[in-house]
Coordinates of C-alpha atoms and ligand atoms in Angstrom, one line a residue:
M251 CA -0.5 -98.4 -92.2
E252 CA -2.1 -95.9 -94.5
P253 CA -0.5 -96.0 -97.9
K254 CA 2.0 -93.3 -99.1
P255 CA 1.1 -89.9 -97.7
I256 CA -0.6 -88.0 -100.5
F257 CA -1.7 -85.2 -98.3
N258 CA 0.3 -82.3 -97.1
P259 CA -0.1 -81.7 -94.1
P260 CA -0.6 -85.4 -93.6
L261 CA -4.0 -86.8 -92.9
H262 CA -3.4 -87.7 -89.3
Q263 CA -2.4 -84.1 -88.5
R264 CA -5.6 -82.8 -90.3
R265 CA -7.8 -85.1 -88.1
H266 CA -6.1 -83.9 -85.0
Q267 CA -6.4 -80.3 -86.2
F268 CA -10.1 -80.9 -86.7
V269 CA -10.4 -81.8 -83.0
V270 CA -8.3 -78.9 -81.9
D271 CA -10.5 -76.5 -83.9
F272 CA -13.6 -78.0 -82.4
I273 CA -12.2 -77.6 -78.8
K274 CA -11.3 -74.0 -79.5
R275 CA -14.8 -73.2 -80.8
N276 CA -16.6 -75.0 -78.0
K277 CA -14.3 -74.1 -75.1
T278 CA -14.3 -77.8 -74.2
K279 CA -13.0 -78.6 -70.7
K280 CA -13.0 -82.4 -70.3
V281 CA -11.9 -84.5 -73.2
V282 CA -11.3 -88.3 -73.5
D283 CA -9.5 -89.8 -76.5
L284 CA -10.5 -93.4 -77.1
G285 CA -7.9 -95.5 -78.9
C286 CA -5.3 -92.8 -78.0
C287 CA -2.5 -95.1 -79.2
D288 CA 0.9 -93.3 -78.4
C289 CA -0.9 -90.2 -77.0
T290 CA -0.1 -87.9 -80.0
L291 CA -3.5 -86.2 -79.9
L292 CA -3.4 -85.9 -76.1
H293 CA 0.0 -84.3 -76.4
R294 CA -1.3 -81.6 -78.7
L295 CA -4.4 -81.0 -76.6
K296 CA -2.4 -80.4 -73.3
F297 CA -1.4 -77.0 -74.7
H298 CA -5.0 -75.9 -75.1
H299 CA -5.9 -73.6 -72.3
E300 CA -9.5 -74.5 -72.2
I301 CA -8.9 -78.1 -71.2
E302 CA -8.9 -79.1 -67.5
L303 CA -9.2 -82.8 -67.7
L304 CA -7.6 -84.9 -70.4
S305 CA -8.0 -88.7 -70.5
G306 CA -6.8 -91.4 -72.9
V307 CA -7.9 -95.0 -73.3
D308 CA -6.3 -97.7 -75.3
I309 CA -6.4 -101.5 -75.2
N310 CA -2.6 -101.5 -75.9
G311 CA -0.8 -100.5 -72.7
E312 CA 2.6 -100.9 -74.3
V313 CA 2.0 -98.4 -77.1
M314 CA 0.7 -95.9 -74.6
K315 CA 3.7 -96.2 -72.3
K316 CA 6.1 -95.3 -75.1
K317 CA 5.5 -91.6 -74.9
M318 CA 3.2 -91.1 -71.9
R319 CA 5.9 -89.4 -69.8
S320 CA 6.0 -86.6 -72.4
L321 CA 2.6 -85.6 -71.0
A322 CA 4.2 -84.6 -67.7
P323 CA 4.6 -80.9 -66.8
L324 CA 7.7 -79.1 -68.0
P325 CA 9.9 -77.0 -65.7
A326 CA 8.3 -73.9 -67.2
D327 CA 4.9 -75.1 -66.0
Y328 CA 6.3 -75.0 -62.4
L329 CA 8.0 -71.6 -63.0
Q330 CA 4.9 -70.0 -64.5
P331 CA 1.9 -72.0 -63.4
G332 CA -1.2 -71.4 -65.4
D333 CA -4.5 -70.3 -64.0
R334 CA -6.4 -73.4 -65.1
P335 CA -6.1 -76.8 -63.4
L336 CA -5.1 -79.6 -65.8
S337 CA -5.2 -83.3 -65.0
I338 CA -4.2 -86.0 -67.3
E339 CA -5.1 -89.7 -66.9
L340 CA -4.3 -92.7 -69.1
Y341 CA -6.2 -95.9 -68.9
Q342 CA -5.6 -99.3 -70.4
G343 CA -8.9 -100.9 -71.3
S344 CA -11.3 -101.7 -74.1
V345 CA -13.9 -99.3 -75.4
T346 CA -16.3 -102.2 -75.4
Q347 CA -16.3 -102.0 -71.6
K348 CA -17.7 -99.4 -69.2
D349 CA -15.8 -97.5 -66.6
S350 CA -17.5 -94.9 -64.4
R351 CA -14.4 -92.6 -64.4
L352 CA -15.2 -91.8 -68.0
R353 CA -18.7 -90.4 -67.5
G354 CA -19.4 -86.7 -67.5
F355 CA -17.0 -85.6 -70.2
D356 CA -17.7 -82.8 -72.6
L357 CA -16.1 -84.5 -75.5
V358 CA -15.2 -88.0 -76.5
T359 CA -12.9 -88.5 -79.6
S360 CA -12.6 -91.7 -81.5
I361 CA -10.0 -91.1 -84.2
E362 CA -9.6 -94.0 -86.6
L363 CA -10.6 -96.5 -84.0
I364 CA -14.0 -98.1 -84.8
E365 CA -12.7 -99.9 -88.0
H366 CA -10.3 -101.8 -85.7
L367 CA -13.4 -103.4 -83.9
Q368 CA -15.4 -106.4 -85.0
L369 CA -18.9 -105.2 -86.0
A370 CA -20.5 -106.8 -82.9
D371 CA -18.0 -104.7 -80.8
V372 CA -19.1 -101.5 -82.7
E373 CA -22.5 -102.1 -81.1
L374 CA -20.9 -102.4 -77.7
F375 CA -18.8 -99.3 -78.4
S376 CA -22.0 -97.3 -79.3
E377 CA -23.7 -98.4 -76.0
V378 CA -20.6 -97.6 -73.9
V379 CA -19.9 -94.2 -75.5
F380 CA -23.4 -92.8 -76.3
G381 CA -25.4 -94.7 -73.7
F382 CA -23.0 -94.9 -70.7
M383 CA -20.4 -92.2 -71.0
A384 CA -23.0 -89.9 -72.5
P385 CA -20.7 -86.9 -73.2
V386 CA -22.0 -83.6 -74.6
S387 CA -20.2 -84.2 -77.9
V388 CA -18.5 -87.1 -79.7
I389 CA -16.2 -86.9 -82.7
V390 CA -15.8 -90.2 -84.7
T391 CA -13.5 -90.5 -87.7
T392 CA -13.1 -93.5 -89.9
P393 CA -11.8 -94.2 -93.4
N394 CA -14.2 -93.6 -96.3
S395 CA -13.8 -96.6 -98.5
E396 CA -15.1 -94.7 -101.5
F397 CA -11.9 -92.8 -101.5
N398 CA -9.7 -95.9 -101.6
P399 CA -9.4 -96.0 -105.5
L400 CA -7.5 -92.8 -105.3
L401 CA -4.9 -94.2 -102.9
P402 CA -1.9 -95.2 -105.0
G403 CA -1.0 -98.9 -104.7
L404 CA -3.7 -99.8 -102.2
V405 CA -5.0 -103.3 -102.3
G406 CA -7.7 -104.3 -99.8
F407 CA -8.0 -102.3 -96.6
R408 CA -5.8 -99.3 -95.6
H409 CA -4.4 -101.2 -92.6
F410 CA -4.0 -104.9 -91.9
D411 CA -5.9 -104.6 -88.6
H412 CA -9.0 -103.0 -90.1
K413 CA -12.1 -105.2 -89.7
F414 CA -14.1 -103.1 -92.2
E415 CA -14.0 -99.8 -94.1
W416 CA -17.3 -98.1 -94.6
T417 CA -18.8 -96.1 -97.4
R418 CA -20.3 -92.8 -96.5
A419 CA -23.8 -94.3 -96.6
E420 CA -22.7 -97.2 -94.3
F421 CA -21.1 -94.7 -91.8
Q422 CA -24.2 -92.5 -91.9
T423 CA -26.6 -95.4 -91.3
W424 CA -24.7 -96.4 -88.2
A425 CA -24.4 -92.8 -87.0
L426 CA -28.1 -92.0 -87.4
K427 CA -29.2 -95.2 -85.7
V428 CA -27.0 -94.3 -82.7
C429 CA -28.6 -90.8 -82.6
E430 CA -32.0 -92.3 -82.5
E431 CA -31.2 -94.8 -79.9
Y432 CA -29.3 -92.5 -77.5
G433 CA -30.6 -89.1 -78.2
Y434 CA -28.0 -87.3 -80.2
E435 CA -27.9 -85.4 -83.5
V436 CA -25.0 -85.6 -86.0
Y437 CA -23.5 -83.8 -88.9
F438 CA -21.1 -85.3 -91.4
T439 CA -17.9 -83.9 -92.7
G440 CA -14.3 -85.0 -93.2
V441 CA -10.7 -84.2 -94.0
G442 CA -8.6 -84.9 -97.1
L443 CA -10.5 -84.1 -100.3
A444 CA -9.5 -85.6 -103.7
P445 CA -6.8 -83.5 -105.4
P446 CA -8.0 -81.2 -108.2
G447 CA -8.3 -83.1 -111.5
A448 CA -8.8 -86.5 -109.7
S449 CA -12.5 -86.3 -110.4
P450 CA -14.8 -84.0 -112.4
T451 CA -17.0 -83.7 -109.3
P452 CA -15.2 -83.2 -106.0
T453 CA -18.0 -85.0 -104.1
K454 CA -17.6 -88.2 -106.1
F455 CA -15.1 -89.7 -103.7
G456 CA -15.8 -87.6 -100.7
F457 CA -13.2 -87.0 -97.9
C458 CA -10.4 -89.5 -97.3
S459 CA -11.3 -89.6 -93.6
Q460 CA -15.0 -89.2 -92.9
I461 CA -16.1 -87.6 -89.7
G462 CA -19.3 -87.6 -87.7
V463 CA -19.8 -84.9 -85.1
F464 CA -22.4 -85.9 -82.6
Q465 CA -24.2 -83.5 -80.2
R466 CA -26.3 -84.7 -77.3
L467 CA -29.9 -83.6 -77.4
G468 CA -31.2 -81.9 -74.2
T469 CA -30.1 -82.9 -70.8
T470 CA -28.7 -86.2 -69.6
E471 CA -32.1 -87.4 -68.3
N472 CA -34.2 -86.8 -71.4
A473 CA -31.5 -88.1 -73.7
C474 CA -32.2 -91.8 -72.7
V475 CA -29.1 -91.8 -70.6
M476 CA -29.1 -93.4 -67.1
P477 CA -28.6 -90.7 -64.4
S478 CA -25.4 -91.3 -62.4
S479 CA -27.3 -92.4 -59.3
D480 CA -28.9 -95.3 -61.2
V481 CA -25.6 -96.5 -62.6
D482 CA -23.5 -99.0 -60.7
E483 CA -20.0 -97.8 -60.3
V484 CA -17.8 -99.9 -62.6
F485 CA -14.0 -99.7 -62.8
S486 CA -12.9 -102.0 -65.6
Y487 CA -9.9 -100.0 -66.8
T488 CA -6.4 -99.9 -65.3
L489 CA -5.0 -96.5 -64.6
L490 CA -1.5 -96.4 -66.2
Y491 CA -0.6 -92.8 -65.6
S492 CA -2.0 -89.8 -63.9
V493 CA -0.5 -86.3 -63.5
A494 CA -1.8 -82.9 -62.2
Y495 CA -0.3 -79.7 -63.5
P496 CA 0.6 -76.9 -61.1
S497 CA -2.1 -74.3 -61.2
L498 CA -2.8 -71.0 -59.6
R499 CA -6.1 -72.5 -58.4
D500 CA -4.1 -74.5 -56.0
N501 CA -3.7 -72.2 -52.9
N502 CA -0.2 -73.4 -52.2
I503 CA 1.0 -72.7 -55.7
L504 CA -0.7 -69.3 -55.7
Q505 CA 0.9 -68.4 -52.4
G506 CA 4.4 -69.4 -53.7
V507 CA 4.0 -67.2 -56.8
V508 CA 2.7 -64.2 -54.7
V509 CA 5.6 -64.6 -52.2
N510 CA 8.1 -64.7 -55.1
E511 CA 6.7 -61.4 -56.4
V512 CA 6.8 -59.9 -52.9
M513 CA 10.4 -60.9 -52.4
Y514 CA 11.4 -59.5 -55.8
W515 CA 9.6 -56.2 -55.2
T516 CA 10.7 -55.7 -51.6
E517 CA 14.3 -56.4 -52.6
R518 CA 14.1 -54.0 -55.4
L519 CA 12.6 -51.3 -53.2
R520 CA 15.2 -51.9 -50.6
R521 CA 18.1 -51.6 -53.1
E522 CA 16.6 -48.4 -54.5
R523 CA 16.5 -47.0 -51.0
M524 CA 20.0 -48.0 -50.3
E525 CA 21.2 -46.5 -53.5
G526 CA 19.4 -43.3 -52.6
R527 CA 17.5 -43.4 -55.8
T528 CA 14.1 -43.2 -54.2
R529 CA 14.3 -40.3 -51.9
E530 CA 10.5 -39.9 -51.9
V531 CA 9.9 -43.5 -51.1
D532 CA 12.6 -43.4 -48.6
E533 CA 11.2 -40.5 -46.7
D534 CA 7.5 -41.1 -47.1
S535 CA 6.7 -44.7 -47.2
Q536 CA 9.6 -46.8 -46.1
V537 CA 10.3 -46.4 -42.5
Q538 CA 13.7 -47.5 -41.2
A539 CA 13.0 -50.1 -38.6
G540 CA 16.5 -51.1 -37.7
R541 CA 20.0 -50.4 -39.0
H542 CA 19.5 -52.5 -42.2
D543 CA 15.8 -53.4 -41.9
V544 CA 13.2 -51.9 -44.3
I545 CA 9.5 -51.8 -43.9
V546 CA 7.5 -52.0 -47.1
P547 CA 3.8 -51.3 -46.7
L548 CA 1.6 -53.9 -48.4
V549 CA -0.4 -51.0 -50.1
Q550 CA 2.8 -49.9 -51.7
L551 CA 3.5 -53.4 -53.1
W552 CA -0.2 -53.6 -54.1
S553 CA 0.1 -50.4 -56.2
C554 CA 3.6 -51.0 -57.7
C555 CA 3.1 -54.7 -58.7
P556 CA 0.2 -55.3 -61.1
K557 CA 0.8 -59.1 -61.1
V558 CA 0.0 -59.2 -57.3
K559 CA -3.3 -57.4 -58.0
D560 CA -4.1 -59.9 -60.8
L561 CA -3.2 -62.9 -58.7
C562 CA -4.9 -61.9 -55.4
G563 CA -7.9 -59.8 -56.5
T564 CA -8.2 -58.0 -53.2
L565 CA -5.8 -56.5 -50.7
S566 CA -7.2 -58.7 -47.9
H567 CA -6.6 -61.8 -49.9
F568 CA -3.0 -60.6 -50.6
T569 CA -2.5 -60.1 -46.8
Q570 CA -4.0 -63.5 -46.1
L571 CA -1.6 -65.2 -48.5
L572 CA 1.4 -63.6 -46.8
L573 CA 0.4 -64.4 -43.3
D574 CA 2.3 -67.4 -41.8
H575 CA 4.5 -67.8 -44.8
P576 CA 8.0 -68.8 -43.6
L577 CA 9.8 -66.6 -46.1
V578 CA 7.8 -63.4 -45.3
T579 CA 7.9 -61.4 -42.1
L580 CA 5.0 -59.1 -41.6
T581 CA 4.9 -56.3 -39.1
Q582 CA 2.8 -57.0 -36.0
D583 CA -0.3 -55.2 -37.5
A584 CA 0.2 -57.2 -40.7
T585 CA 0.2 -54.1 -42.9
A586 CA 3.8 -54.2 -44.1
V587 CA 6.6 -56.5 -44.9
L588 CA 9.7 -56.4 -42.8
V589 CA 12.8 -56.9 -44.9
T590 CA 16.2 -57.6 -43.4
D591 CA 19.3 -57.1 -45.5
Q592 CA 21.0 -60.4 -44.5
R593 CA 24.1 -59.8 -46.6
Q594 CA 24.7 -56.4 -45.0
D595 CA 24.2 -57.9 -41.6
Q596 CA 26.6 -60.7 -42.4
E597 CA 29.2 -58.2 -43.6
D598 CA 28.7 -56.2 -40.4
A599 CA 29.1 -59.4 -38.3
E600 CA 32.4 -60.1 -40.1
Y601 CA 33.6 -56.6 -39.5
E602 CA 32.7 -56.9 -35.9
D603 CA 34.7 -60.1 -35.6
L604 CA 37.6 -58.3 -37.1
E605 CA 37.3 -55.6 -34.5
D606 CA 37.1 -58.2 -31.7
T607 CA 40.5 -59.6 -32.6
G608 CA 42.1 -56.2 -31.8
C609 CA 44.2 -56.4 -34.9
T610 CA 44.6 -53.7 -37.5
E611 CA 43.3 -54.4 -41.0
T612 CA 46.8 -55.1 -42.3
E613 CA 47.6 -57.4 -39.5
Q614 CA 44.4 -59.2 -40.0
Y615 CA 45.3 -59.7 -43.7
F616 CA 48.6 -61.3 -42.8
L617 CA 46.9 -63.4 -40.2
S618 CA 44.5 -64.9 -42.6
A619 CA 47.1 -65.3 -45.4
T620 CA 49.3 -67.3 -43.0
Q621 CA 46.4 -69.5 -42.0
E622 CA 45.7 -70.1 -45.7
D623 CA 49.4 -71.0 -46.4
D624 CA 49.3 -73.5 -43.6
W625 CA 46.1 -75.0 -44.9
E626 CA 47.6 -75.4 -48.4
S627 CA 50.8 -77.0 -47.1
E628 CA 48.6 -79.6 -45.3
L629 CA 47.3 -80.9 -48.7
Ligands
SAM102 N1 -6.4 -92.4 -82.4 C1 -5.0 -92.5 -82.9 C2 -4.6 -91.3 -83.6 O1 -5.4 -90.4 -83.8 O2 -3.4 -91.1 -84.0 C3 -4.8 -93.7 -83.8 C4 -5.6 -94.9 -83.5 S1 -4.9 -96.4 -84.1 C5 -5.2 -96.4 -85.7 C6 -6.1 -97.5 -83.4 C7 -5.9 -97.7 -81.9 O3 -7.1 -98.3 -81.4 C8 -4.7 -98.5 -81.6 O4 -3.9 -97.9 -80.7 C9 -5.4 -99.7 -80.9 O5 -4.6 -100.3 -79.8 C10 -6.7 -99.1 -80.4 N2 -7.7 -100.1 -80.1 C11 -8.1 -101.2 -80.9 N3 -9.1 -101.8 -80.3 C12 -9.4 -101.2 -79.2 C13 -10.3 -101.4 -78.1 N4 -11.2 -102.4 -78.1 N5 -10.4 -100.6 -77.1 C14 -9.5 -99.5 -77.0 N6 -8.6 -99.3 -78.0 C15 -8.5 -100.1 -79.0

């Protein structure tokens, strides 16, 4: 545990905010968080519209399981699906081992993880992350031991499980070696500066959490990374959780949303016609097909519903999505929707039943009242 929070907002939030800002700037699509713990960062990232694939890895499956279900889509995600696909995958495994499913990411984050590894394992981590996974960018954060004297009451390391805490020079030596070996460049920054007055020179202690932001040089091939075809497929991690968010890029979802819009607009136009509020529409573009049927031309829906245009792009795509959908009846030439007023038809059917009995309306009332009385007395 880090000692008493001396930062507001707390340091862990600042580290996550650093990642969020990076993703916003770089429009990052595929992110894997190593040492994701209880998935707090992943949870924040799932709301970022740029991201399409979000993965987390931790050696401790139990801690991941605690909150992993909070990564599932919410009802609102189904009611208003986004236009980007988002998949989330959680793996239990060690960052010292390779797994082919983690190659090809845009960004790997390692937030306060490396100090939990033995130094020999940090070497393996470097090989796995920079040599094998070979993402475009890597963000590594780790405690800056030079800041420790400013942490009230701290004796030894900041956490009982830390195997080391590096000075800025030690972190930079490791980072520059990694760059040379695997073809990356790096800049150094951090979060959590010493409070004013703690030091005459703000740089004396540096940031509480030091950060290295690595960027891969050139393409995968000339960056000393094995191309996919030369790498054996390895699957050493266990998939704990996987979920795909509903997205408009999925044709079934898109079709469902378009059909909902069509049903809303056809019903609205039908009502307007029934209420005699749209004389023009009534006479010009809605042709009465049957007693309670209404024909709504697709071009009319196309022009009155901007969402349909946005969703479908072209009128022919719109038509295509409506064809063969069980909730939509198109005219034979597929240029209009045929709407039947089912409630009105039902009312008519009831009225016709009434007529069939040969009773007057008053007699019918008494007839049904008597039936109801009998039914009540049977209870
Ligand atoms: N990244 C988290 C965050 O930003 O809130 C906090 C990380 S926590 C301090 C360190 C995590 O590293 C723990 O969840 C631990 O289980 C995980 N860890 C330790 N050794 C690991 C290894 N070899 N492979 C994967 N995860 C490991």
